[in-house]
Amino acid sequence: CMVVQESFKAAGVAPRWYVDAKSLGEYRRLGLDAVEDGGSLVGARNKALNEAKRLGKACCEVSDDISKWAYYASLDTTVVHRDDKEANRLAKAARRLVVSPVAAARFLLARMRAHEARPKLGGVLPVANIARGLAHASATTRHF
């Protein structure tokens, strides 16, 4: 979590960590702003969304074990690829940008603000296989 924490800190962002009760003390000993997560990943997300709404802020959900944020620029379309082999071929040929967590959050916020449905939660696919991400439209209000 320290790599992610320091990435945000370097950009002037002070994240709040929603963690399980067992890990709460450890996060706080590291000097992190940590609160109990509500008992599950869904509970943590809902708690974060409710707090962001109360504070009038945007909410960006981030895992503490992310190794990098990558954006596949030429694949940012509404075209859905259900065939893993074809999707992986496209991903290999795509222009890939490794960006900071703050740049990723700003991009997601801009996409949400521009979307006609005005979604309130943005995120990324937390797996290394890009083919799984290409199985869905890049912006959607379903199956997040």
PDB file of C-alpha atoms in Angstrom:
ATOM      1  CA  CYS A   1       0.000   0.000   0.000  1.00  0.00           C
ATOM      2  CA  MET A   2       2.954   2.347   0.499  1.00  0.00           C
ATOM      3  CA  VAL A   3       3.709   2.525  -3.244  1.00  0.00           C
ATOM      4  CA  VAL A   4       0.127   3.600  -3.909  1.00  0.00           C
ATOM      5  CA  GLN A   5       0.148   5.970  -0.900  1.00  0.00           C
ATOM      6  CA  GLU A   6       3.381   7.634  -2.016  1.00  0.00           C
ATOM      7  CA  SER A   7       2.097   7.983  -5.607  1.00  0.00           C
ATOM      8  CA  PHE A   8      -0.866   9.945  -4.307  1.00  0.00           C
ATOM      9  CA  LYS A   9       1.216  11.892  -1.801  1.00  0.00           C
ATOM     10  CA  ALA A  10       3.651  13.010  -4.529  1.00  0.00           C
ATOM     11  CA  ALA A  11       0.677  14.456  -6.417  1.00  0.00           C
ATOM     12  CA  GLY A  12      -0.649  16.290  -3.378  1.00  0.00           C
ATOM     13  CA  VAL A  13      -3.496  13.866  -2.670  1.00  0.00           C
ATOM     14  CA  ALA A  14      -4.163  12.478   0.810  1.00  0.00           C
ATOM     15  CA  PRO A  15      -6.168   9.276   0.330  1.00  0.00           C
ATOM     16  CA  ARG A  16      -8.388   7.693   2.952  1.00  0.00           C
ATOM     17  CA  TRP A  17      -8.035   3.925   3.230  1.00  0.00           C
ATOM     18  CA  TYR A  18     -11.068   1.739   3.993  1.00  0.00           C
ATOM     19  CA  VAL A  19      -9.627  -1.458   5.445  1.00  0.00           C
ATOM     20  CA  ASP A  20     -10.806  -4.526   7.329  1.00  0.00           C
ATOM     21  CA  ALA A  21     -10.880  -4.384  11.129  1.00  0.00           C
ATOM     22  CA  LYS A  22      -7.918  -6.766  11.384  1.00  0.00           C
ATOM     23  CA  SER A  23      -5.657  -4.460   9.311  1.00  0.00           C
ATOM     24  CA  LEU A  24      -6.858  -1.114  10.671  1.00  0.00           C
ATOM     25  CA  GLY A  25      -4.187  -0.795  13.376  1.00  0.00           C
ATOM     26  CA  GLU A  26      -1.391  -1.683  10.957  1.00  0.00           C
ATOM     27  CA  TYR A  27      -2.474   0.970   8.445  1.00  0.00           C
ATOM     28  CA  ARG A  28      -2.710   3.577  11.187  1.00  0.00           C
ATOM     29  CA  ARG A  29       0.750   2.633  12.543  1.00  0.00           C
ATOM     30  CA  LEU A  30       2.084   3.405   9.067  1.00  0.00           C
ATOM     31  CA  GLY A  31       0.610   6.887   9.457  1.00  0.00           C
ATOM     32  CA  LEU A  32      -2.173   6.359   6.930  1.00  0.00           C
ATOM     33  CA  ASP A  33      -5.641   7.870   7.204  1.00  0.00           C
ATOM     34  CA  ALA A  34      -7.513   4.591   7.641  1.00  0.00           C
ATOM     35  CA  VAL A  35     -11.050   3.727   8.709  1.00  0.00           C
ATOM     36  CA  GLU A  36     -12.850   0.413   9.091  1.00  0.00           C
ATOM     37  CA  ASP A  37     -14.295  -0.699   5.778  1.00  0.00           C
ATOM     38  CA  GLY A  38     -17.790  -1.866   6.610  1.00  0.00           C
ATOM     39  CA  GLY A  39     -16.990  -5.574   6.462  1.00  0.00           C
ATOM     40  CA  SER A  40     -16.450  -6.206   2.744  1.00  0.00           C
ATOM     41  CA  LEU A  41     -15.242  -4.682  -0.506  1.00  0.00           C
ATOM     42  CA  VAL A  42     -18.816  -3.676  -1.324  1.00  0.00           C
ATOM     43  CA  GLY A  43     -19.209  -2.245   2.186  1.00  0.00           C
ATOM     44  CA  ALA A  44     -15.986  -0.278   1.770  1.00  0.00           C
ATOM     45  CA  ARG A  45     -17.064   1.087  -1.603  1.00  0.00           C
ATOM     46  CA  ASN A  46     -20.484   2.095  -0.283  1.00  0.00           C
ATOM     47  CA  LYS A  47     -18.957   3.720   2.788  1.00  0.00           C
ATOM     48  CA  ALA A  48     -16.541   5.689   0.589  1.00  0.00           C
ATOM     49  CA  LEU A  49     -19.341   6.773  -1.769  1.00  0.00           C
ATOM     50  CA  ASN A  50     -21.520   7.914   1.122  1.00  0.00           C
ATOM     51  CA  GLU A  51     -18.672   9.894   2.662  1.00  0.00           C
ATOM     52  CA  ALA A  52     -17.781  11.502  -0.672  1.00  0.00           C
ATOM     53  CA  LYS A  53     -21.422  12.495  -1.182  1.00  0.00           C
ATOM     54  CA  ARG A  54     -21.603  13.962   2.330  1.00  0.00           C
ATOM     55  CA  LEU A  55     -18.422  15.986   1.677  1.00  0.00           C
ATOM     56  CA  GLY A  56     -19.406  16.989  -1.871  1.00  0.00           C
ATOM     57  CA  LYS A  57     -16.321  15.259  -3.295  1.00  0.00           C
ATOM     58  CA  ALA A  58     -15.599  12.778  -6.039  1.00  0.00           C
ATOM     59  CA  CYS A  59     -14.854   9.207  -5.052  1.00  0.00           C
ATOM     60  CA  CYS A  60     -12.061   7.207  -6.648  1.00  0.00           C
ATOM     61  CA  GLU A  61     -11.816   3.575  -5.591  1.00  0.00           C
ATOM     62  CA  VAL A  62      -8.251   2.252  -5.607  1.00  0.00           C
ATOM     63  CA  SER A  63      -6.731  -1.000  -4.427  1.00  0.00           C
ATOM     64  CA  ASP A  64      -3.654  -0.916  -2.216  1.00  0.00           C
ATOM     65  CA  ASP A  65      -1.830  -3.492  -4.347  1.00  0.00           C
ATOM     66  CA  ILE A  66      -1.873  -1.810  -7.755  1.00  0.00           C
ATOM     67  CA  SER A  67       1.437  -2.087  -9.575  1.00  0.00           C
ATOM     68  CA  LYS A  68       0.662   0.437 -12.342  1.00  0.00           C
ATOM     69  CA  TRP A  69      -2.097   2.374 -14.045  1.00  0.00           C
ATOM     70  CA  ALA A  70      -2.137   1.740 -17.788  1.00  0.00           C
ATOM     71  CA  TYR A  71      -4.428   3.274 -20.380  1.00  0.00           C
ATOM     72  CA  TYR A  72      -4.819   1.679 -23.802  1.00  0.00           C
ATOM     73  CA  ALA A  73      -5.535   4.819 -25.843  1.00  0.00           C
ATOM     74  CA  SER A  74      -6.395   3.288 -29.198  1.00  0.00           C
ATOM     75  CA  LEU A  75      -8.848   0.863 -27.555  1.00  0.00           C
ATOM     76  CA  ASP A  76     -11.036   3.541 -25.968  1.00  0.00           C
ATOM     77  CA  THR A  77     -14.160   2.842 -27.988  1.00  0.00           C
ATOM     78  CA  THR A  78     -17.544   1.332 -27.451  1.00  0.00           C
ATOM     79  CA  VAL A  79     -16.567  -1.690 -29.554  1.00  0.00           C
ATOM     80  CA  VAL A  80     -16.806  -4.874 -27.519  1.00  0.00           C
ATOM     81  CA  HIS A  81     -14.496  -7.811 -28.252  1.00  0.00           C
ATOM     82  CA  ARG A  82     -15.739 -11.116 -26.850  1.00  0.00           C
ATOM     83  CA  ASP A  83     -12.957 -13.177 -28.407  1.00  0.00           C
ATOM     84  CA  ASP A  84      -9.930 -13.223 -26.056  1.00  0.00           C
ATOM     85  CA  LYS A  85      -7.448 -14.013 -28.830  1.00  0.00           C
ATOM     86  CA  GLU A  86      -8.609 -11.045 -30.940  1.00  0.00           C
ATOM     87  CA  ALA A  87      -8.786  -8.742 -27.914  1.00  0.00           C
ATOM     88  CA  ASN A  88      -5.239  -9.652 -26.854  1.00  0.00           C
ATOM     89  CA  ARG A  89      -3.996  -9.099 -30.425  1.00  0.00           C
ATOM     90  CA  LEU A  90      -5.546  -5.614 -30.405  1.00  0.00           C
ATOM     91  CA  ALA A  91      -4.061  -4.876 -26.983  1.00  0.00           C
ATOM     92  CA  LYS A  92      -0.554  -5.789 -28.149  1.00  0.00           C
ATOM     93  CA  ALA A  93      -0.857  -3.330 -31.032  1.00  0.00           C
ATOM     94  CA  ALA A  94      -2.450  -0.567 -28.939  1.00  0.00           C
ATOM     95  CA  ARG A  95      -0.715   2.558 -27.700  1.00  0.00           C
ATOM     96  CA  ARG A  96      -0.309   2.026 -23.948  1.00  0.00           C
ATOM     97  CA  LEU A  97       0.241   4.884 -21.531  1.00  0.00           C
ATOM     98  CA  VAL A  98       1.409   4.301 -17.967  1.00  0.00           C
ATOM     99  CA  VAL A  99      -0.071   7.157 -15.949  1.00  0.00           C
ATOM    100  CA  SER A 100      -0.089   8.381 -12.372  1.00  0.00           C
ATOM    101  CA  PRO A 101      -2.985   7.480 -10.077  1.00  0.00           C
ATOM    102  CA  VAL A 102      -4.045  11.127 -10.026  1.00  0.00           C
ATOM    103  CA  ALA A 103      -4.072  11.300 -13.844  1.00  0.00           C
ATOM    104  CA  ALA A 104      -6.154   8.108 -13.914  1.00  0.00           C
ATOM    105  CA  ALA A 105      -8.610   9.521 -11.362  1.00  0.00           C
ATOM    106  CA  ARG A 106      -8.919  12.817 -13.245  1.00  0.00           C
ATOM    107  CA  PHE A 107      -9.567  10.972 -16.498  1.00  0.00           C
ATOM    108  CA  LEU A 108     -12.250   8.797 -14.886  1.00  0.00           C
ATOM    109  CA  LEU A 109     -13.908  11.835 -13.321  1.00  0.00           C
ATOM    110  CA  ALA A 110     -13.965  13.631 -16.686  1.00  0.00           C
ATOM    111  CA  ARG A 111     -15.486  10.556 -18.352  1.00  0.00           C
ATOM    112  CA  MET A 112     -18.183  10.332 -15.669  1.00  0.00           C
ATOM    113  CA  ARG A 113     -19.029  14.028 -15.970  1.00  0.00           C
ATOM    114  CA  ALA A 114     -19.262  13.730 -19.773  1.00  0.00           C
ATOM    115  CA  HIS A 115     -21.454  10.592 -19.731  1.00  0.00           C
ATOM    116  CA  GLU A 116     -25.153  11.243 -20.274  1.00  0.00           C
ATOM    117  CA  ALA A 117     -26.169   9.074 -17.275  1.00  0.00           C
ATOM    118  CA  ARG A 118     -23.835  11.022 -14.916  1.00  0.00           C
ATOM    119  CA  PRO A 119     -22.456   7.904 -13.134  1.00  0.00           C
ATOM    120  CA  LYS A 120     -21.064   8.363  -9.625  1.00  0.00           C
ATOM    121  CA  LEU A 121     -18.526   5.532  -9.469  1.00  0.00           C
ATOM    122  CA  GLY A 122     -15.618   5.084 -11.852  1.00  0.00           C
ATOM    123  CA  GLY A 123     -12.968   2.449 -11.843  1.00  0.00           C
ATOM    124  CA  VAL A 124     -10.627   0.211 -13.727  1.00  0.00           C
ATOM    125  CA  LEU A 125     -10.425  -3.474 -14.433  1.00  0.00           C
ATOM    126  CA  PRO A 126      -8.118  -4.831 -11.720  1.00  0.00           C
ATOM    127  CA  VAL A 127      -6.557  -7.647 -13.741  1.00  0.00           C
ATOM    128  CA  ALA A 128      -3.568  -7.850 -16.046  1.00  0.00           C
ATOM    129  CA  ASN A 129      -5.489  -9.483 -18.931  1.00  0.00           C
ATOM    130  CA  ILE A 130      -6.671  -6.612 -21.131  1.00  0.00           C
ATOM    131  CA  ALA A 131      -8.968  -8.974 -23.037  1.00  0.00           C
ATOM    132  CA  ARG A 132     -11.294  -9.005 -20.013  1.00  0.00           C
ATOM    133  CA  GLY A 133     -11.578  -5.228 -20.221  1.00  0.00           C
ATOM    134  CA  LEU A 134     -12.377  -5.315 -23.916  1.00  0.00           C
ATOM    135  CA  ALA A 135     -15.346  -7.602 -23.261  1.00  0.00           C
ATOM    136  CA  HIS A 136     -17.292  -4.504 -22.093  1.00  0.00           C
ATOM    137  CA  ALA A 137     -17.745  -0.972 -23.370  1.00  0.00           C
ATOM    138  CA  SER A 138     -15.228   1.509 -21.933  1.00  0.00           C
ATOM    139  CA  ALA A 139     -18.031   3.538 -20.335  1.00  0.00           C
ATOM    140  CA  THR A 140     -21.149   1.899 -19.008  1.00  0.00           C
ATOM    141  CA  THR A 141     -23.703   2.030 -16.231  1.00  0.00           C
ATOM    142  CA  ARG A 142     -24.098  -1.746 -16.021  1.00  0.00           C
ATOM    143  CA  HIS A 143     -21.947  -4.637 -14.813  1.00  0.00           C
ATOM    144  CA  PHE A 144     -19.317  -2.516 -13.133  1.00  0.00           C
TER     145      PHE A 144
END
